[in-house]
Coordinates of N, CA and C in Angstrom, one line a residue:
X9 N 14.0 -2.8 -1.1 CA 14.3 -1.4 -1.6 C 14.7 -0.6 -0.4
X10 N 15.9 0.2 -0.3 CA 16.5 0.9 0.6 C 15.9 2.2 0.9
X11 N 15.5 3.0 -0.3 CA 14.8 4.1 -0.1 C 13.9 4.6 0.0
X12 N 13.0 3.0 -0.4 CA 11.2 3.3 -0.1 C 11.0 3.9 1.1
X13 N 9.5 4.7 0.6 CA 8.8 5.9 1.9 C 8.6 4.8 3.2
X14 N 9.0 5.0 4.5 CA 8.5 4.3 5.6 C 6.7 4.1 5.7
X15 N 5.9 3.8 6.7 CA 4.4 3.8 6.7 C 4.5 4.6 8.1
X16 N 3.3 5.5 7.9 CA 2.7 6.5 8.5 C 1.7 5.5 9.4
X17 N 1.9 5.5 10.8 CA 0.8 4.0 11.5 C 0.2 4.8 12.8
X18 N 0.7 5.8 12.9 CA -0.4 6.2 14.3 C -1.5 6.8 13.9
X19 N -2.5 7.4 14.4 CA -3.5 8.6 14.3 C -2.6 9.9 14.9
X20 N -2.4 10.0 15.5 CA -1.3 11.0 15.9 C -0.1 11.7 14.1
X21 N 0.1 10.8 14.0 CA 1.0 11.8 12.4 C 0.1 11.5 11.5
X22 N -0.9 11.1 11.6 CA -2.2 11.2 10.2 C -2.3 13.0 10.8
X23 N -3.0 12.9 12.1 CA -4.3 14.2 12.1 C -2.8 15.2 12.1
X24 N -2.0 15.1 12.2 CA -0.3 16.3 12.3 C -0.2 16.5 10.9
X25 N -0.6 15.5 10.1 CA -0.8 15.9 8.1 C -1.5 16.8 7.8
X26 N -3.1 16.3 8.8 CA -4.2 17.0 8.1 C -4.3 18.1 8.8
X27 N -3.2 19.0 9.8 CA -3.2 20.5 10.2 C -1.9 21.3 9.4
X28 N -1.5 20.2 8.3 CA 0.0 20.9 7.5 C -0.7 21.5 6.2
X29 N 0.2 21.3 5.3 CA 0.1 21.7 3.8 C -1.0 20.9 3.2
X30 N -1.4 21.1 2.0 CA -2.6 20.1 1.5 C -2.3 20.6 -0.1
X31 N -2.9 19.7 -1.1 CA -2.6 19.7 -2.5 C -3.9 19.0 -2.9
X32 N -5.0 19.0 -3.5 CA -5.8 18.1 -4.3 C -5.6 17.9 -5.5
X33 N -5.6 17.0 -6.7 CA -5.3 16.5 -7.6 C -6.5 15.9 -8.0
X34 N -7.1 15.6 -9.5 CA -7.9 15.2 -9.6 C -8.4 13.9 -9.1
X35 N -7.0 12.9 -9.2 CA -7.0 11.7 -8.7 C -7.1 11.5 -7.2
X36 N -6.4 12.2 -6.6 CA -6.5 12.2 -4.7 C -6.3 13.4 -4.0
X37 N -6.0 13.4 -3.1 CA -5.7 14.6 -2.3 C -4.5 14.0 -1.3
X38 N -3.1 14.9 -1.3 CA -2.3 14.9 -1.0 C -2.1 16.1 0.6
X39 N -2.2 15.3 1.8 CA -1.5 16.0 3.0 C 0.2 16.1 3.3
X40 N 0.9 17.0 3.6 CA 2.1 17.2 3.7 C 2.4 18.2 4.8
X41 N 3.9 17.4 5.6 CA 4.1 18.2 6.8 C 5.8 17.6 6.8
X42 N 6.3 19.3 7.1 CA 8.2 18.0 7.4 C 8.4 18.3 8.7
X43 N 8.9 17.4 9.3 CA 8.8 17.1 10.8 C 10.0 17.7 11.5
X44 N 9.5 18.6 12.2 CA 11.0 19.9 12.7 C 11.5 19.0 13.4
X45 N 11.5 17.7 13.8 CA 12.0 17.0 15.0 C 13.1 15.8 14.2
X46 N 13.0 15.6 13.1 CA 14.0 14.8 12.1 C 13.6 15.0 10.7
X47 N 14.5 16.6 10.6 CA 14.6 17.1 9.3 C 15.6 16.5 8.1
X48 N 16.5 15.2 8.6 CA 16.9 15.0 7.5 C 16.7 13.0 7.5
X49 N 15.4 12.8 8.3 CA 14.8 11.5 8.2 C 14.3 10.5 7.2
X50 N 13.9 9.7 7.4 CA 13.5 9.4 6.0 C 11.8 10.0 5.8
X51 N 11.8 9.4 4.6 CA 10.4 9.9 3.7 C 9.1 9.0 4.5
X52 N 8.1 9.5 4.6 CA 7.3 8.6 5.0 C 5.7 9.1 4.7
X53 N 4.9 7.8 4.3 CA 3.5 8.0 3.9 C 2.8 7.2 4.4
X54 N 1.4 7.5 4.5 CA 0.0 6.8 5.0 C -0.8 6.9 3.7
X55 N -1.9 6.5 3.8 CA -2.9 6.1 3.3 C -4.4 6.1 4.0
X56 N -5.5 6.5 2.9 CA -6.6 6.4 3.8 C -7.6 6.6 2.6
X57 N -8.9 5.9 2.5 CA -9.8 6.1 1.6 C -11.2 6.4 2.9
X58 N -12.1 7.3 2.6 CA -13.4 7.3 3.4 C -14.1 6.1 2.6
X59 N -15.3 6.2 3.2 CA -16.2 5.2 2.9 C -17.4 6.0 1.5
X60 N -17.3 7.0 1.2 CA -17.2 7.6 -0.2 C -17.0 6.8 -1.1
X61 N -15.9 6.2 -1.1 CA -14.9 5.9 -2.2 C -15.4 4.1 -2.7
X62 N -16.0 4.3 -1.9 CA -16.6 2.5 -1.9 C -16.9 1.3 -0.5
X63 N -17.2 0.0 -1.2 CA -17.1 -0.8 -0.3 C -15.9 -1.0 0.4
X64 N -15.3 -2.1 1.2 CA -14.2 -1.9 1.8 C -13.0 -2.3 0.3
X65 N -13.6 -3.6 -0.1 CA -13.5 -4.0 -2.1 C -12.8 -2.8 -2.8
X66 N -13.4 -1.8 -3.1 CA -13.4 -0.5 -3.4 C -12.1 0.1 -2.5
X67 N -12.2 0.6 -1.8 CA -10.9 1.0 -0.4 C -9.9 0.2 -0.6
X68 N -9.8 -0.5 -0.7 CA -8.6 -1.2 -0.8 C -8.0 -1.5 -2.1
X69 N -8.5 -1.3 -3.3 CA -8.3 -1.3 -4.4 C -7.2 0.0 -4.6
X70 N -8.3 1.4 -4.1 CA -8.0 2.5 -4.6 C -6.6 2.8 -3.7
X71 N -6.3 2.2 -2.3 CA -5.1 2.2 -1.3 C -3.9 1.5 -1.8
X72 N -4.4 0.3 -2.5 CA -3.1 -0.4 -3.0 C -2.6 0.6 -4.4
X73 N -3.1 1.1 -5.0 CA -3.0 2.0 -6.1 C -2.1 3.4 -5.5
X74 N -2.9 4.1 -4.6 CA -2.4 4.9 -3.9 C -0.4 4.3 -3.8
X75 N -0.3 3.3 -3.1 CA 0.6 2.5 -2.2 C 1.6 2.7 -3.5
X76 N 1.4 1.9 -4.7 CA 2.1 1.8 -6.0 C 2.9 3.1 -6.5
X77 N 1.6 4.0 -6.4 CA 2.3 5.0 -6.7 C 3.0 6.1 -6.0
X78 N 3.0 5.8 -5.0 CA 3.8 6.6 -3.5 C 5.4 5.5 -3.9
X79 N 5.0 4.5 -4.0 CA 6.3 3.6 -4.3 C 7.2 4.2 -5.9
X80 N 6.2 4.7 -6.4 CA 7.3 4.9 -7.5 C 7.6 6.2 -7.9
X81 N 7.0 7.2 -6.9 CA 7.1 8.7 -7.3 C 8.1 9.2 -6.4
X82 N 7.8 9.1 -4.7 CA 8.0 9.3 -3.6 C 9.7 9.5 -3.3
X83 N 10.5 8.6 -3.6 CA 11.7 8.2 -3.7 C 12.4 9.5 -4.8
X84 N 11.7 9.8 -5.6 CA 12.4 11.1 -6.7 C 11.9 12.2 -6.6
X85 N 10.5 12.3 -6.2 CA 10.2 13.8 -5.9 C 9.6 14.2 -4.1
X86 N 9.8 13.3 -2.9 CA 9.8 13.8 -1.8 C 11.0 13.7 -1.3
X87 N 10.9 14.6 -0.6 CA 11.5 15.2 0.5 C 12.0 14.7 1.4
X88 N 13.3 14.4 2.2 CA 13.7 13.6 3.0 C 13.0 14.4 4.8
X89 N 12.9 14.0 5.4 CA 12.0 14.3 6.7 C 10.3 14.7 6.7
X90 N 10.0 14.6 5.7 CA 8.8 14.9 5.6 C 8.0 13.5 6.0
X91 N 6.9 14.0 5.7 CA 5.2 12.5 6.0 C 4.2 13.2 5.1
X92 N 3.8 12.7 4.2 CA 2.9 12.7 3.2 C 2.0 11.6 3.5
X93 N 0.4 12.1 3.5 CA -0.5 11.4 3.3 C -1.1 11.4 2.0
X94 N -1.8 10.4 1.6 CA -2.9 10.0 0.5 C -3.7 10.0 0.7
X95 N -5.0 11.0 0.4 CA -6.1 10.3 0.4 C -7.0 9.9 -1.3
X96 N -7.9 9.0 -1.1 CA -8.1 8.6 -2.3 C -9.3 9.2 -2.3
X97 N -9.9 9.5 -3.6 CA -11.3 10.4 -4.0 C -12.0 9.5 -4.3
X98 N -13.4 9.7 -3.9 CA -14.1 8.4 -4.9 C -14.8 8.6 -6.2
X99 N -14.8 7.5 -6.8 CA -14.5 7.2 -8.5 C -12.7 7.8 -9.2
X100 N -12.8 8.7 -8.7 CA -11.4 9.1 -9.2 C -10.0 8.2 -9.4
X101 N -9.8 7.9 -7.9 CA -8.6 6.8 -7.8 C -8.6 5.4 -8.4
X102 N -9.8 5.1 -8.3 CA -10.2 4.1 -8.9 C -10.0 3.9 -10.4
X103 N -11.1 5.1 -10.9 CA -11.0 4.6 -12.2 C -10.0 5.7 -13.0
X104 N -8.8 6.3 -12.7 CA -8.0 7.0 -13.5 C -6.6 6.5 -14.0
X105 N -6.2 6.6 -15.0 CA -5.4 6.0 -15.9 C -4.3 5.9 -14.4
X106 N -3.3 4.8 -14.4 CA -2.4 5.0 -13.6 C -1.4 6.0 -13.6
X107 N -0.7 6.2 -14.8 CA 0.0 7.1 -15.4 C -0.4 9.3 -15.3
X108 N -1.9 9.0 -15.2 CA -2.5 10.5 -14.9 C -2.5 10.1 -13.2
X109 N -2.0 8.9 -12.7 CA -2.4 8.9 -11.0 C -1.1 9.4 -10.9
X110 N 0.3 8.7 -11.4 CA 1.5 9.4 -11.2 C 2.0 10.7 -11.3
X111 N 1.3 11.6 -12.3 CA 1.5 12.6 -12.7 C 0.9 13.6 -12.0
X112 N -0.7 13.1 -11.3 CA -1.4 14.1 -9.8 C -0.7 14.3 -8.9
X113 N 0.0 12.8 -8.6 CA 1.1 13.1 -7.1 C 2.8 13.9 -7.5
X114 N 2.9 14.0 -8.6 CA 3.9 14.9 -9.1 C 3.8 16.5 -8.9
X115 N 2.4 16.6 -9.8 CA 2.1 17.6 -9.6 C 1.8 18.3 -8.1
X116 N 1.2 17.4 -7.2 CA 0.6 17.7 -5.8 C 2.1 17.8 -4.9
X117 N 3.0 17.3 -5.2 CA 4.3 17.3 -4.7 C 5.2 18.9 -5.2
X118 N 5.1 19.0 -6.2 CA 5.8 20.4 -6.7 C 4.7 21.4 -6.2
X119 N 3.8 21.4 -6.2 CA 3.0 22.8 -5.5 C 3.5 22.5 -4.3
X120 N 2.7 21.5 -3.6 CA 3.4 21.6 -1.9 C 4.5 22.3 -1.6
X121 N 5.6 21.9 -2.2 CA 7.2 22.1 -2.2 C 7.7 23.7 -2.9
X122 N 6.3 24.1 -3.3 CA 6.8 25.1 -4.1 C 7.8 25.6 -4.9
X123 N 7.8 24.3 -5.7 CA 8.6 24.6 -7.3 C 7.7 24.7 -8.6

């Protein structure tokens, strides 16, 4: 897929997320920042579950979930130069309809963006 979001891999543009925009959703909580240095770059996201959220079993469930739906929203409602993080809530991500997971990061994307 040509358009999918890149991955977010240092600590360096995680903790540059978590001093930008923020959105919570019942399903996760969404960080956002668009990068004055390549404003018309591609899209790009990370991922992160605390130890809240579960075992590692748990964390990784709720991350590949996260991942799915960054893959299917991200491409139509983000922003080209931006970096969007995920974080997953615990019980939330886990256990919420996929379809109400889609529709948190929708929603968390239009506030951020302010539409």
């Amino acid at each position: 897929m040509t358009n999918a979001p890149e991955i977010l891999k240092s600590r360096s543009e995680f903790l540059a997320c978590a001093r930008a925009r923020r959105q919570g959703t019942r399903g996760m909580m969404v960080q956002a920042r668009q990068r004055p240095d390549d404003p018309d770059g591609p899209i790009r996201v990370g991922f992160t579950c605390s130890k809240k959220v579960g075992n590692a079993v748990a964390r990784n469930r709720a991350k590949r979930r996260l991942r799915e739906v960054a893959r299917m929203v991200l491409p139509g409602h983000g922003r080209p130069g931006w970096d969007y993080v995920l974080i997953g809530r615990a019980g939330a991500t886990i256990d919420r309809p996929f379809e109400a997971l889609k529709g948190d990061l929708v929603h968390a994307l239009k506030r951020i963006h302010g539409a």
